Amino acid sequence: MNDINFQFAMYNPITDTVEVNIGAGTVLFIHCKNYNSTVMFDNPNDIVYLYYLAKEQPLTYAKFALSGTGLQDYVDAMNWFNY
């Protein structure tokens, strides 16, 4: 997914999606529930890390979600920094 031209993203709480403009009138929809369900949490409450990221930094969420192990690595890093 390194060749995608990420231009703008926003979180839509109604549909629980990150909507990413990837150029030329093309929008990519990332369904957070589906992507978040692939992450293994040490504590179930750690899902808040992903929803905060989607809401506050949707472009970063999209880039992590579309990388190989990005969302898992992000949650693992947040746990490491917070413990």
PDB file of C-alpha atoms in Angstrom:
ATOM      1  CA  MET A   1       0.000   0.000   0.000  1.00  0.00           C
ATOM      2  CA  ASN A   2       3.018   2.291  -0.164  1.00  0.00           C
ATOM      3  CA  ASP A   3       2.001   3.580  -3.586  1.00  0.00           C
ATOM      4  CA  ILE A   4      -1.310   5.106  -2.413  1.00  0.00           C
ATOM      5  CA  ASN A   5      -1.331   8.886  -2.474  1.00  0.00           C
ATOM      6  CA  PHE A   6      -2.959   9.758   0.855  1.00  0.00           C
ATOM      7  CA  GLN A   7      -4.199  13.347   0.635  1.00  0.00           C
ATOM      8  CA  PHE A   8      -6.879  13.888   3.271  1.00  0.00           C
ATOM      9  CA  ALA A   9      -8.766  11.751   5.749  1.00  0.00           C
ATOM     10  CA  MET A  10     -11.573  12.146   8.254  1.00  0.00           C
ATOM     11  CA  TYR A  11     -13.332   9.885  10.723  1.00  0.00           C
ATOM     12  CA  ASN A  12     -17.078   9.427  10.292  1.00  0.00           C
ATOM     13  CA  PRO A  13     -18.570   8.340  13.647  1.00  0.00           C
ATOM     14  CA  ILE A  14     -21.941   7.519  12.108  1.00  0.00           C
ATOM     15  CA  THR A  15     -20.496   4.819   9.847  1.00  0.00           C
ATOM     16  CA  ASP A  16     -17.407   4.115  12.005  1.00  0.00           C
ATOM     17  CA  THR A  17     -15.172   4.599   9.002  1.00  0.00           C
ATOM     18  CA  VAL A  18     -12.078   6.553   8.116  1.00  0.00           C
ATOM     19  CA  GLU A  19     -12.689   8.128   4.736  1.00  0.00           C
ATOM     20  CA  VAL A  20      -9.486   8.810   2.821  1.00  0.00           C
ATOM     21  CA  ASN A  21      -9.164  10.944  -0.290  1.00  0.00           C
ATOM     22  CA  ILE A  22      -6.486   9.247  -2.366  1.00  0.00           C
ATOM     23  CA  GLY A  23      -6.627  11.590  -5.339  1.00  0.00           C
ATOM     24  CA  ALA A  24      -8.555  12.111  -8.555  1.00  0.00           C
ATOM     25  CA  GLY A  25     -11.933  12.059  -6.806  1.00  0.00           C
ATOM     26  CA  THR A  26     -11.266   8.632  -5.316  1.00  0.00           C
ATOM     27  CA  VAL A  27     -12.217   7.883  -1.719  1.00  0.00           C
ATOM     28  CA  LEU A  28     -11.112   4.849   0.253  1.00  0.00           C
ATOM     29  CA  PHE A  29     -13.370   3.731   3.125  1.00  0.00           C
ATOM     30  CA  ILE A  30     -11.698   1.939   6.026  1.00  0.00           C
ATOM     31  CA  HIS A  31     -14.244   0.243   8.286  1.00  0.00           C
ATOM     32  CA  CYS A  32     -12.724   0.600  11.753  1.00  0.00           C
ATOM     33  CA  LYS A  33     -14.666  -2.296  13.290  1.00  0.00           C
ATOM     34  CA  ASN A  34     -13.181  -4.702  10.742  1.00  0.00           C
ATOM     35  CA  TYR A  35      -9.617  -3.430  11.066  1.00  0.00           C
ATOM     36  CA  ASN A  36      -9.770  -3.107  14.860  1.00  0.00           C
ATOM     37  CA  SER A  37     -11.004  -6.695  15.179  1.00  0.00           C
ATOM     38  CA  THR A  38      -7.677  -7.967  13.808  1.00  0.00           C
ATOM     39  CA  VAL A  39      -5.746  -6.541  16.784  1.00  0.00           C
ATOM     40  CA  MET A  40      -4.920  -8.623  19.860  1.00  0.00           C
ATOM     41  CA  PHE A  41      -5.290  -6.537  23.024  1.00  0.00           C
ATOM     42  CA  ASP A  42      -3.548  -7.156  26.350  1.00  0.00           C
ATOM     43  CA  ASN A  43      -6.512  -5.403  27.927  1.00  0.00           C
ATOM     44  CA  PRO A  44      -9.855  -5.055  26.085  1.00  0.00           C
ATOM     45  CA  ASN A  45      -9.957  -1.387  27.089  1.00  0.00           C
ATOM     46  CA  ASP A  46      -6.904  -0.779  24.907  1.00  0.00           C
ATOM     47  CA  ILE A  47      -9.235  -0.458  21.911  1.00  0.00           C
ATOM     48  CA  VAL A  48      -9.556   3.164  22.977  1.00  0.00           C
ATOM     49  CA  TYR A  49      -6.081   3.730  21.457  1.00  0.00           C
ATOM     50  CA  LEU A  50      -7.448   2.890  18.011  1.00  0.00           C
ATOM     51  CA  TYR A  51     -10.608   4.956  18.287  1.00  0.00           C
ATOM     52  CA  TYR A  52      -8.641   7.939  19.531  1.00  0.00           C
ATOM     53  CA  LEU A  53      -6.225   7.568  16.620  1.00  0.00           C
ATOM     54  CA  ALA A  54      -9.082   7.264  14.095  1.00  0.00           C
ATOM     55  CA  LYS A  55     -10.855  10.311  15.507  1.00  0.00           C
ATOM     56  CA  GLU A  56      -7.876  12.588  16.134  1.00  0.00           C
ATOM     57  CA  GLN A  57      -5.457  11.463  13.402  1.00  0.00           C
ATOM     58  CA  PRO A  58      -7.460   9.644  10.719  1.00  0.00           C
ATOM     59  CA  LEU A  59      -4.731   9.863   8.090  1.00  0.00           C
ATOM     60  CA  THR A  60      -2.263   8.184  10.445  1.00  0.00           C
ATOM     61  CA  TYR A  61      -4.890   5.548  11.309  1.00  0.00           C
ATOM     62  CA  ALA A  62      -5.344   4.827   7.592  1.00  0.00           C
ATOM     63  CA  LYS A  63      -1.625   4.477   6.979  1.00  0.00           C
ATOM     64  CA  PHE A  64      -1.229   2.097   9.933  1.00  0.00           C
ATOM     65  CA  ALA A  65      -4.366   0.113   9.029  1.00  0.00           C
ATOM     66  CA  LEU A  66      -3.122  -0.490   5.508  1.00  0.00           C
ATOM     67  CA  SER A  67       0.386  -1.487   6.530  1.00  0.00           C
ATOM     68  CA  GLY A  68       1.357  -5.097   7.247  1.00  0.00           C
ATOM     69  CA  THR A  69       1.001  -5.116  11.039  1.00  0.00           C
ATOM     70  CA  GLY A  70       0.482  -1.425  11.662  1.00  0.00           C
ATOM     71  CA  LEU A  71      -2.517  -1.366  13.973  1.00  0.00           C
ATOM     72  CA  GLN A  72      -1.117  -4.190  16.098  1.00  0.00           C
ATOM     73  CA  ASP A  73       2.262  -2.492  16.247  1.00  0.00           C
ATOM     74  CA  TYR A  74       0.597   0.806  17.173  1.00  0.00           C
ATOM     75  CA  VAL A  75      -1.337  -0.744  20.088  1.00  0.00           C
ATOM     76  CA  ASP A  76       1.747  -2.644  21.256  1.00  0.00           C
ATOM     77  CA  ALA A  77       3.770   0.580  21.205  1.00  0.00           C
ATOM     78  CA  MET A  78       1.079   2.475  23.122  1.00  0.00           C
ATOM     79  CA  ASN A  79       1.053  -0.278  25.757  1.00  0.00           C
ATOM     80  CA  TRP A  80       4.835  -0.150  26.018  1.00  0.00           C
ATOM     81  CA  PHE A  81       4.843   3.637  26.485  1.00  0.00           C
ATOM     82  CA  ASN A  82       1.977   3.590  28.997  1.00  0.00           C
ATOM     83  CA  TYR A  83       3.301   0.829  31.268  1.00  0.00           C
TER      84      TYR A  83
END
